[in-house]
Amino acid sequence: MTPRLIAVAGATATGKTPLAIALARRLDGEIVNADSRQIYRGMDIGTAKPSAVERATVPHHLLDIIAPDEPFSLALYLDRARTTLDEIWARGKPPILVGGTGQYVWSVIEGWRVPRVPPDHALRAELQERAERDGTETLVADLQAIDASSAEMIDRRNVRRIIRAIEVTRATGVPFSDWRKKDMPPFGTTIVGLRLDRTALHARIDARVDAMIAAGLVEEVQALTASGYGCDLAAMGSIGYREICGYLSGEATLEAATARIKTETHRLARMQHTWFRDDDERIAWLDADDTDLVERALATM
């Protein structure tokens, strides 16, 4: 029998976590995180991580797996996610993938090929210098010689992408364009998407940000910095953390920082809609404020 994956997707603050937990309880399933910020230990309030009570209700995976200063990548996430799914299926349970990070969700569902190539900073600096000195076309010519398909597809104004294509192709011996292909995963998928109209979604976001401040987001950021996790870390540049860092450094009032968090989260929701499109026929879209949401979600399976 072909194993099956259930995914709960959509924009931030649409209620993915409570729905996933309700489905896991009904189906005796286990939850697999697909939020790129909830992987960090100590970053709980600002990432809207499931509470200890919620996590005790059903098994959760891929939460709190690294410290804020540890490097991480899509490739590492994909490896961990695939292993976790296999383990859940081996236990005879249905996995429920939940999160708003489009790259994480679709890389699992679509079987993305992701190169395991760490950044070669020396090569990047060398190629960037050449581009600035001799023009981007010199890099395009290099890429053309080793991967004509990528040279044709990549926007020639996107120097960083051109450099990454050269970097990956040189490191792996496989054209960067081949890494863009997908391998059909050995499982079926049911995708439940949650949506709200913009006004309602923004109201939810704003209320959640206010709740985060009341729950101790400022104190959480203070605890992280006191533990040696500086505001210059990539993880600490996440929405909520960077604004509170600005408040703690005296760059903004708490009121201004809070307003900025709301604005940036509205922008994040718009970006997430580009990953989870209303016209994507693979997604069974449900209204997030439906009073019969769990039953409607179960009916899609």
Coordinates of N, CA and C in Angstrom, one line a residue, residues 66-284:
I66 N 18.1 22.7 16.3 CA 19.4 23.4 16.3 C 19.4 24.6 17.1
A67 N 20.6 25.1 17.5 CA 20.7 26.3 18.2 C 20.7 27.5 17.2
P68 N 20.3 28.7 17.7 CA 20.2 29.8 16.7 C 21.5 30.2 16.0
D69 N 22.6 29.7 16.5 CA 23.9 30.1 15.8 C 24.4 28.9 14.9
E70 N 23.7 27.8 14.8 CA 24.1 26.7 14.0 C 23.7 26.9 12.5
P71 N 24.5 26.5 11.6 CA 24.1 26.6 10.2 C 23.1 25.6 9.8
F72 N 22.2 25.9 8.9 CA 21.2 25.0 8.5 C 20.8 25.3 7.0
S73 N 20.2 24.4 6.3 CA 19.9 24.6 4.9 C 18.7 23.8 4.5
L74 N 18.2 24.1 3.4 CA 17.1 23.3 2.8 C 17.5 21.8 2.7
A75 N 18.7 21.6 2.2 CA 19.1 20.2 2.0 C 19.1 19.5 3.3
L76 N 19.6 20.1 4.4 CA 19.6 19.4 5.7 C 18.2 19.2 6.2
Y77 N 17.3 20.2 6.0 CA 15.9 20.0 6.4 C 15.3 18.8 5.6
L78 N 15.5 18.7 4.3 CA 14.9 17.7 3.5 C 15.4 16.3 3.9
D79 N 16.7 16.2 4.3 CA 17.2 14.9 4.8 C 16.5 14.5 6.0
R80 N 16.4 15.4 7.0 CA 15.7 15.1 8.2 C 14.2 14.8 8.1
A81 N 13.6 15.6 7.2 CA 12.2 15.3 7.0 C 11.9 14.0 6.4
R82 N 12.7 13.6 5.4 CA 12.5 12.3 4.7 C 12.7 11.2 5.7
T83 N 13.7 11.3 6.5 CA 14.0 10.2 7.5 C 12.8 10.1 8.5
T84 N 12.3 11.3 8.9 CA 11.3 11.3 9.9 C 10.0 10.7 9.3
L85 N 9.7 11.1 8.1 CA 8.5 10.5 7.5 C 8.5 9.0 7.4
D86 N 9.7 8.5 7.0 CA 9.9 7.0 6.9 C 9.7 6.3 8.3
E87 N 10.2 7.0 9.3 CA 10.0 6.4 10.7 C 8.6 6.4 11.1
I88 N 7.8 7.5 10.8 CA 6.4 7.5 11.2 C 5.6 6.5 10.4
W89 N 5.9 6.4 9.1 CA 5.2 5.3 8.4 C 5.5 3.9 8.9
A90 N 6.8 3.7 9.3 CA 7.2 2.4 9.8 C 6.4 2.1 11.1
R91 N 6.0 3.1 11.8 CA 5.2 2.9 13.0 C 3.7 2.7 12.7
G92 N 3.3 2.8 11.4 CA 2.0 2.6 11.0 C 1.1 3.8 11.3
K93 N 1.7 5.0 11.4 CA 1.0 6.2 11.7 C 1.0 7.2 10.5
P94 N 0.0 8.0 10.3 CA 0.0 9.0 9.3 C 0.8 10.3 9.7
P95 N 1.8 10.7 8.9 CA 2.5 12.0 9.2 C 1.7 13.2 8.7
I96 N 1.7 14.2 9.5 CA 1.0 15.5 9.1 C 2.1 16.6 9.0
L97 N 2.4 17.0 7.8 CA 3.4 18.1 7.6 C 2.7 19.4 7.8
V98 N 3.2 20.3 8.6 CA 2.5 21.5 8.9 C 3.5 22.7 9.0
G99 N 3.2 23.8 8.2 CA 4.1 24.9 8.3 C 3.8 25.9 7.1
G100 N 4.3 27.1 7.2 CA 4.1 28.1 6.2 C 5.3 28.4 5.3
T101 N 6.4 27.6 5.5 CA 7.6 27.8 4.7 C 7.5 27.0 3.4
G102 N 7.2 27.8 2.3 CA 6.9 27.1 1.1 C 8.0 26.2 0.6
Q103 N 9.2 26.6 0.7 CA 10.3 25.7 0.3 C 10.4 24.4 1.0
Y104 N 10.1 24.4 2.3 CA 10.1 23.2 3.1 C 9.0 22.3 2.7
V105 N 7.8 22.9 2.5 CA 6.6 22.1 2.2 C 6.7 21.4 0.8
W106 N 7.0 22.3 -0.2 CA 7.1 21.7 -1.5 C 8.3 20.9 -1.8
S107 N 9.4 21.1 -1.1 CA 10.6 20.2 -1.4 C 10.2 18.8 -0.9
V108 N 9.5 18.7 0.1 CA 9.1 17.3 0.6 C 8.0 16.7 -0.4
I109 N 7.0 17.5 -0.7 CA 5.9 17.0 -1.5 C 6.3 16.7 -2.9
E110 N 7.1 17.5 -3.5 CA 7.4 17.4 -4.9 C 8.7 16.6 -5.2
G111 N 9.4 16.2 -4.1 CA 10.7 15.5 -4.3 C 11.8 16.3 -4.9
W112 N 12.0 17.5 -4.4 CA 13.1 18.3 -5.0 C 14.4 17.7 -4.9
R113 N 15.3 17.9 -5.9 CA 16.7 17.6 -5.8 C 17.4 18.8 -5.2
V114 N 18.0 18.7 -4.1 CA 18.7 19.9 -3.5 C 20.2 19.6 -3.4
P115 N 21.1 20.4 -3.9 CA 22.5 20.1 -3.9 C 23.0 20.3 -2.4
R116 N 23.8 19.3 -2.0 CA 24.5 19.4 -0.7 C 25.8 20.1 -0.8
V117 N 25.8 21.3 -1.2 CA 27.0 22.1 -1.4 C 27.0 23.3 -0.5
P118 N 27.9 23.3 0.5 CA 28.0 24.4 1.4 C 28.6 25.6 0.6
P119 N 28.4 26.8 1.1 CA 28.9 28.0 0.4 C 30.5 28.0 0.3
D120 N 31.0 28.2 -0.9 CA 32.5 28.4 -1.1 C 32.7 29.9 -1.1
H121 N 33.0 30.5 0.1 CA 33.1 31.9 0.2 C 34.2 32.5 -0.7
A122 N 35.3 31.8 -0.7 CA 36.5 32.2 -1.5 C 36.1 32.3 -3.0
L123 N 35.4 31.3 -3.5 CA 35.0 31.3 -4.9 C 34.0 32.4 -5.2
R124 N 33.1 32.5 -4.3 CA 32.1 33.6 -4.4 C 32.7 35.0 -4.5
A125 N 33.7 35.2 -3.6 CA 34.3 36.5 -3.6 C 35.1 36.7 -5.0
E126 N 35.8 35.7 -5.4 CA 36.5 35.8 -6.7 C 35.6 36.1 -7.9
L127 N 34.5 35.3 -7.9 CA 33.5 35.5 -9.1 C 32.8 36.9 -9.0
Q128 N 32.5 37.3 -7.8 CA 31.9 38.6 -7.6 C 32.8 39.8 -8.0
E129 N 34.1 39.6 -7.7 CA 35.1 40.6 -8.1 C 35.2 40.6 -9.6
R130 N 35.2 39.5 -10.2 CA 35.3 39.4 -11.7 C 34.1 40.1 -12.3
A131 N 33.0 39.8 -11.8 CA 31.7 40.4 -12.3 C 31.8 42.0 -12.3
E132 N 32.3 42.5 -11.1 CA 32.4 43.9 -10.9 C 33.5 44.5 -11.8
R133 N 34.5 43.8 -12.1 CA 35.7 44.3 -12.9 C 35.4 44.2 -14.4
D134 N 34.9 43.0 -14.8 CA 34.9 42.7 -16.2 C 33.4 42.6 -16.7
G135 N 32.5 42.6 -15.8 CA 31.1 42.5 -16.3 C 30.5 41.2 -16.1
T136 N 29.2 41.1 -15.9 CA 28.5 39.9 -15.6 C 28.6 38.9 -16.8
E137 N 28.8 39.4 -18.0 CA 28.8 38.5 -19.2 C 30.0 37.5 -19.1
T138 N 31.1 37.9 -18.4 CA 32.2 37.0 -18.2 C 31.8 35.7 -17.4
L139 N 30.9 35.9 -16.4 CA 30.5 34.8 -15.6 C 29.4 34.0 -16.4
V140 N 28.6 34.7 -17.2 CA 27.7 33.9 -18.0 C 28.4 33.0 -19.0
A141 N 29.5 33.5 -19.6 CA 30.3 32.7 -20.5 C 30.9 31.5 -19.8
D142 N 31.3 31.7 -18.5 CA 31.8 30.5 -17.8 C 30.7 29.5 -17.5
L143 N 29.5 30.0 -17.2 CA 28.4 29.1 -16.9 C 28.0 28.4 -18.2
Q144 N 28.0 29.1 -19.3 CA 27.6 28.6 -20.6 C 28.5 27.4 -20.9
A145 N 29.8 27.4 -20.6 CA 30.7 26.4 -20.9 C 30.4 25.1 -20.1
I146 N 29.8 25.2 -18.9 CA 29.7 24.0 -18.1 C 28.2 23.6 -17.9
D147 N 27.3 24.6 -18.2 CA 25.9 24.3 -18.0 C 25.1 25.3 -18.9
A148 N 24.9 25.0 -20.1 CA 24.3 25.9 -21.1 C 22.8 26.1 -20.7
S149 N 22.2 25.1 -20.2 CA 20.7 25.3 -19.8 C 20.6 26.3 -18.7
S150 N 21.4 26.3 -17.7 CA 21.3 27.3 -16.7 C 21.7 28.7 -17.2
A151 N 22.7 28.8 -18.1 CA 23.0 30.1 -18.6 C 21.9 30.7 -19.4
E152 N 21.1 29.8 -20.0 CA 19.9 30.3 -20.8 C 18.8 30.7 -19.9
M153 N 18.6 30.0 -18.8 CA 17.4 30.2 -17.9 C 17.6 31.3 -16.9
I154 N 18.8 31.5 -16.4 CA 19.0 32.4 -15.3 C 19.0 33.9 -15.8
D155 N 18.3 34.7 -15.1 CA 18.3 36.2 -15.4 C 19.7 36.7 -15.3
R156 N 20.2 37.3 -16.4 CA 21.6 37.7 -16.4 C 21.9 38.9 -15.4
R157 N 20.8 39.5 -14.9 CA 21.0 40.5 -13.9 C 21.2 39.9 -12.5
N158 N 20.9 38.6 -12.3 CA 20.9 38.0 -11.0 C 22.3 37.4 -10.8
V159 N 23.3 38.2 -10.5 CA 24.7 37.7 -10.4 C 24.8 36.7 -9.3
R160 N 24.1 36.8 -8.2 CA 24.2 35.8 -7.1 C 23.8 34.4 -7.6
R161 N 22.7 34.4 -8.4 CA 22.2 33.1 -8.9 C 23.2 32.5 -9.9
I162 N 23.8 33.3 -10.7 CA 24.8 32.9 -11.7 C 26.0 32.3 -10.9
I163 N 26.4 33.0 -9.9 CA 27.6 32.5 -9.1 C 27.2 31.2 -8.4
R164 N 26.0 31.1 -7.9 CA 25.6 29.8 -7.2 C 25.6 28.7 -8.2
A165 N 25.1 28.9 -9.4 CA 25.1 27.9 -10.5 C 26.5 27.4 -10.8
I166 N 27.4 28.3 -10.9 CA 28.8 27.9 -11.2 C 29.4 27.1 -10.0
E167 N 29.1 27.6 -8.8 CA 29.6 27.0 -7.6 C 29.1 25.5 -7.5
V168 N 27.8 25.3 -7.6 CA 27.2 24.0 -7.5 C 27.7 23.0 -8.6
T169 N 27.8 23.5 -9.8 CA 28.2 22.7 -10.9 C 29.6 22.3 -10.7
R170 N 30.5 23.2 -10.3 CA 31.9 22.8 -10.1 C 32.1 21.8 -9.0
A171 N 31.3 22.0 -7.9 CA 31.5 21.2 -6.7 C 30.9 19.8 -6.9
T172 N 29.8 19.6 -7.6 CA 29.2 18.3 -7.8 C 29.5 17.6 -9.1
G173 N 29.9 18.4 -10.1 CA 30.1 17.8 -11.4 C 28.8 17.5 -12.1
V174 N 27.7 18.0 -11.5 CA 26.4 17.8 -12.1 C 25.9 19.2 -12.5
P175 N 25.4 19.4 -13.7 CA 24.9 20.8 -14.1 C 23.9 21.3 -13.1
F176 N 24.0 22.6 -12.8 CA 23.0 23.2 -11.8 C 21.6 23.0 -12.3
S177 N 21.4 23.0 -13.6 CA 20.0 22.8 -14.2 C 19.4 21.4 -13.9
D178 N 20.3 20.4 -13.7 CA 19.8 19.1 -13.3 C 19.3 19.1 -11.9
W179 N 19.8 20.0 -11.0 CA 19.4 20.0 -9.7 C 18.0 20.6 -9.6
R180 N 17.5 21.3 -10.6 CA 16.2 21.9 -10.6 C 15.1 20.9 -10.9
K181 N 15.5 19.7 -11.3 CA 14.5 18.7 -11.6 C 14.0 18.0 -10.3
K182 N 12.9 17.4 -10.4 CA 12.2 16.8 -9.3 C 12.0 15.3 -9.5
D183 N 12.1 14.5 -8.4 CA 11.9 13.1 -8.4 C 10.6 12.8 -7.7
M184 N 9.7 12.1 -8.5 CA 8.4 11.7 -7.9 C 8.5 11.0 -6.6
P185 N 8.0 11.5 -5.5 CA 8.2 10.9 -4.2 C 7.3 9.6 -4.1
P186 N 7.8 8.6 -3.3 CA 7.1 7.3 -3.3 C 5.9 7.3 -2.3
F187 N 5.1 8.4 -2.3 CA 3.9 8.5 -1.4 C 2.9 9.4 -2.0
G188 N 1.7 9.2 -1.6 CA 0.6 10.1 -2.0 C 0.5 11.3 -1.0
T189 N -0.2 12.3 -1.4 CA -0.3 13.5 -0.6 C -1.7 14.1 -0.6
T190 N -2.2 14.4 0.5 CA -3.4 15.3 0.7 C -3.0 16.6 1.3
I191 N -3.3 17.7 0.6 CA -2.9 19.0 1.0 C -4.1 19.8 1.4
V192 N -4.2 20.2 2.7 CA -5.3 21.1 3.1 C -4.7 22.5 3.3
G193 N -5.3 23.4 2.6 CA -4.9 24.8 2.7 C -5.9 25.6 3.5
L194 N -5.4 26.5 4.4 CA -6.3 27.4 5.1 C -6.2 28.8 4.6
R195 N -7.3 29.5 4.4 CA -7.3 30.8 3.9 C -8.3 31.7 4.7
L196 N -7.9 33.0 4.7 CA -8.8 34.0 5.2 C -8.7 35.2 4.3
D197 N -9.8 36.1 4.3 CA -9.7 37.3 3.5 C -8.7 38.2 4.2
R198 N -8.1 39.1 3.5 CA -7.0 39.9 4.0 C -7.3 40.7 5.2
T199 N -8.5 41.3 5.3 CA -8.9 42.0 6.5 C -8.9 41.1 7.8
A200 N -9.5 40.0 7.7 CA -9.5 39.1 8.8 C -8.2 38.5 9.2
L201 N -7.4 38.2 8.1 CA -6.0 37.7 8.4 C -5.2 38.8 9.1
H202 N -5.2 40.0 8.6 CA -4.4 41.0 9.3 C -4.9 41.3 10.7
A203 N -6.1 41.2 11.0 CA -6.6 41.3 12.3 C -6.1 40.2 13.2
R204 N -6.1 39.0 12.7 CA -5.5 37.8 13.4 C -4.0 38.0 13.7
I205 N -3.3 38.5 12.7 CA -1.9 38.7 12.8 C -1.6 39.7 13.9
D206 N -2.3 40.8 13.8 CA -2.1 41.9 14.8 C -2.4 41.5 16.2
A207 N -3.5 40.7 16.4 CA -3.8 40.2 17.7 C -2.8 39.2 18.2
R208 N -2.2 38.4 17.3 CA -1.2 37.5 17.7 C 0.1 38.2 18.1
V209 N 0.5 39.2 17.4 CA 1.7 40.0 17.8 C 1.5 40.6 19.1
D210 N 0.3 41.2 19.4 CA 0.1 41.8 20.7 C 0.2 40.7 21.8
A211 N -0.3 39.5 21.5 CA -0.2 38.4 22.5 C 1.2 38.0 22.7
M212 N 2.0 38.0 21.7 CA 3.4 37.6 21.8 C 4.2 38.6 22.7
I213 N 3.9 39.9 22.5 CA 4.5 40.9 23.4 C 4.1 40.7 24.9
A214 N 2.8 40.4 25.0 CA 2.2 40.2 26.4 C 2.8 38.9 27.0
A215 N 3.1 37.9 26.2 CA 3.6 36.6 26.6 C 5.1 36.7 27.0
G216 N 5.8 37.8 26.6 CA 7.2 37.9 27.0 C 8.2 37.8 25.8
L217 N 7.8 38.3 24.6 CA 8.8 38.3 23.5 C 10.0 39.1 23.8
V218 N 9.8 40.2 24.4 CA 11.0 41.0 24.8 C 12.0 40.3 25.7
E219 N 11.4 39.6 26.7 CA 12.2 38.8 27.6 C 12.9 37.6 26.9
E220 N 12.2 37.1 25.9 CA 12.8 35.9 25.2 C 14.0 36.4 24.4
V221 N 13.9 37.5 23.8 CA 15.0 38.1 23.0 C 16.2 38.4 24.0
Q222 N 15.9 39.0 25.1 CA 16.9 39.3 26.1 C 17.6 38.1 26.6
A223 N 16.8 37.0 26.8 CA 17.4 35.7 27.2 C 18.4 35.1 26.2
L224 N 18.0 35.3 24.9 CA 18.8 34.8 23.8 C 20.1 35.5 23.7
T225 N 20.0 36.9 23.8 CA 21.2 37.7 23.7 C 22.1 37.4 24.9
A226 N 21.5 37.2 26.1 CA 22.3 37.0 27.3 C 23.0 35.6 27.2
S227 N 22.5 34.7 26.4 CA 23.1 33.4 26.2 C 24.2 33.4 25.1
G228 N 24.4 34.6 24.5 CA 25.5 34.7 23.5 C 25.0 34.7 22.1
Y229 N 23.7 34.7 21.9 CA 23.1 34.7 20.5 C 22.9 36.1 20.1
G230 N 23.8 36.7 19.4 CA 23.7 38.1 19.0 C 22.7 38.4 18.0
C231 N 22.3 39.7 17.9 CA 21.3 40.1 17.0 C 21.8 40.1 15.6
D232 N 23.1 39.9 15.3 CA 23.6 39.8 14.0 C 23.4 38.4 13.4
L233 N 23.0 37.4 14.1 CA 22.8 36.1 13.6 C 21.6 36.1 12.6
A234 N 21.7 35.2 11.6 CA 20.6 35.1 10.6 C 19.3 34.7 11.3
A235 N 19.4 33.8 12.3 CA 18.1 33.4 13.0 C 17.5 34.6 13.7
M236 N 18.3 35.4 14.3 CA 17.8 36.6 15.0 C 17.3 37.7 14.1
G237 N 17.5 37.5 12.8 CA 17.0 38.5 11.8 C 15.6 38.1 11.4
S238 N 15.0 37.1 12.0 CA 13.6 36.7 11.8 C 12.7 37.8 12.2
I239 N 11.5 37.8 11.6 CA 10.5 38.8 12.0 C 10.2 38.6 13.5
G240 N 10.1 39.7 14.2 CA 9.8 39.7 15.6 C 11.1 39.9 16.4
Y241 N 12.1 39.1 16.1 CA 13.4 39.2 16.8 C 14.2 40.4 16.4
R242 N 14.2 40.7 15.1 CA 15.0 41.8 14.7 C 14.4 43.1 15.2
E243 N 13.1 43.2 15.2 CA 12.5 44.4 15.6 C 12.7 44.6 17.2
I244 N 12.6 43.5 17.9 CA 12.8 43.6 19.4 C 14.3 43.9 19.6
C245 N 15.2 43.4 18.8 CA 16.6 43.8 18.9 C 16.8 45.3 18.7
G246 N 16.0 45.8 17.8 CA 16.1 47.3 17.6 C 15.6 48.1 18.8
Y247 N 14.5 47.5 19.4 CA 14.0 48.2 20.6 C 15.0 48.1 21.7
L248 N 15.6 47.0 21.9 CA 16.6 46.8 23.0 C 17.8 47.6 22.8
S249 N 18.2 47.9 21.6 CA 19.4 48.7 21.3 C 19.0 50.2 21.3
G250 N 17.8 50.6 21.5 CA 17.4 52.0 21.6 C 17.0 52.6 20.2
E251 N 16.9 51.8 19.2 CA 16.7 52.3 17.9 C 15.2 52.6 17.7
A252 N 14.3 52.0 18.5 CA 12.9 52.2 18.3 C 12.2 52.1 19.7
T253 N 11.0 52.6 19.8 CA 10.2 52.4 21.0 C 9.6 51.0 20.9
L254 N 9.1 50.5 22.0 CA 8.4 49.2 21.9 C 7.2 49.3 21.1
E255 N 6.5 50.4 21.1 CA 5.3 50.6 20.3 C 5.6 50.6 18.8
A256 N 6.7 51.3 18.5 CA 7.1 51.3 17.1 C 7.6 49.9 16.6
A257 N 8.3 49.2 17.5 CA 8.8 47.9 17.1 C 7.6 46.9 16.9
T258 N 6.6 47.0 17.8 CA 5.4 46.2 17.7 C 4.7 46.4 16.4
A259 N 4.5 47.7 16.0 CA 3.9 48.1 14.8 C 4.6 47.5 13.6
R260 N 6.0 47.6 13.7 CA 6.8 47.1 12.6 C 6.7 45.6 12.4
I261 N 6.6 44.8 13.6 CA 6.4 43.4 13.5 C 5.1 43.1 12.8
K262 N 4.0 43.8 13.1 CA 2.8 43.6 12.4 C 2.9 43.8 10.9
T263 N 3.5 44.9 10.5 CA 3.6 45.3 9.1 C 4.4 44.2 8.4
E264 N 5.5 43.8 9.0 CA 6.4 42.8 8.3 C 5.7 41.4 8.2
T265 N 4.9 41.1 9.2 CA 4.1 39.8 9.2 C 3.0 39.9 8.1
H266 N 2.4 41.0 7.9 CA 1.5 41.2 6.8 C 2.2 40.9 5.5
R267 N 3.4 41.5 5.3 CA 4.2 41.2 4.1 C 4.5 39.8 3.9
L268 N 4.9 39.1 5.0 CA 5.2 37.7 5.0 C 4.0 36.9 4.5
A269 N 2.8 37.2 5.0 CA 1.6 36.5 4.5 C 1.4 36.7 3.0
R270 N 1.7 37.9 2.5 CA 1.6 38.1 1.0 C 2.5 37.2 0.3
M271 N 3.8 37.1 0.8 CA 4.8 36.2 0.2 C 4.4 34.8 0.2
Q272 N 3.8 34.4 1.3 CA 3.3 33.0 1.4 C 2.2 32.6 0.4
H273 N 1.4 33.6 0.1 CA 0.4 33.3 -0.9 C 1.0 33.0 -2.3
T274 N 2.2 33.5 -2.5 CA 2.8 33.1 -3.8 C 3.3 31.6 -3.8
W275 N 3.5 31.1 -2.6 CA 3.9 29.7 -2.5 C 2.6 28.8 -2.5
F276 N 1.6 29.2 -1.9 CA 0.3 28.5 -1.8 C -0.8 29.3 -2.5
R277 N -0.9 29.0 -3.8 CA -1.8 29.8 -4.6 C -3.2 29.3 -4.6
D278 N -4.2 30.2 -4.6 CA -5.6 29.8 -4.6 C -6.0 29.0 -5.8
D279 N -5.3 29.1 -6.9 CA -5.6 28.3 -8.1 C -4.8 27.0 -8.2
D280 N -4.1 26.6 -7.2 CA -3.4 25.4 -7.2 C -4.4 24.2 -6.9
E281 N -4.6 23.4 -7.9 CA -5.7 22.4 -7.8 C -5.2 21.3 -6.9
R282 N -4.0 21.2 -6.5 CA -3.5 20.2 -5.6 C -4.0 20.4 -4.1
I283 N -4.3 21.7 -3.9 CA -4.6 22.1 -2.5 C -6.2 22.2 -2.3
A284 N -6.6 21.5 -1.3 CA -8.0 21.6 -0.9 C -8.2 22.8 0.0

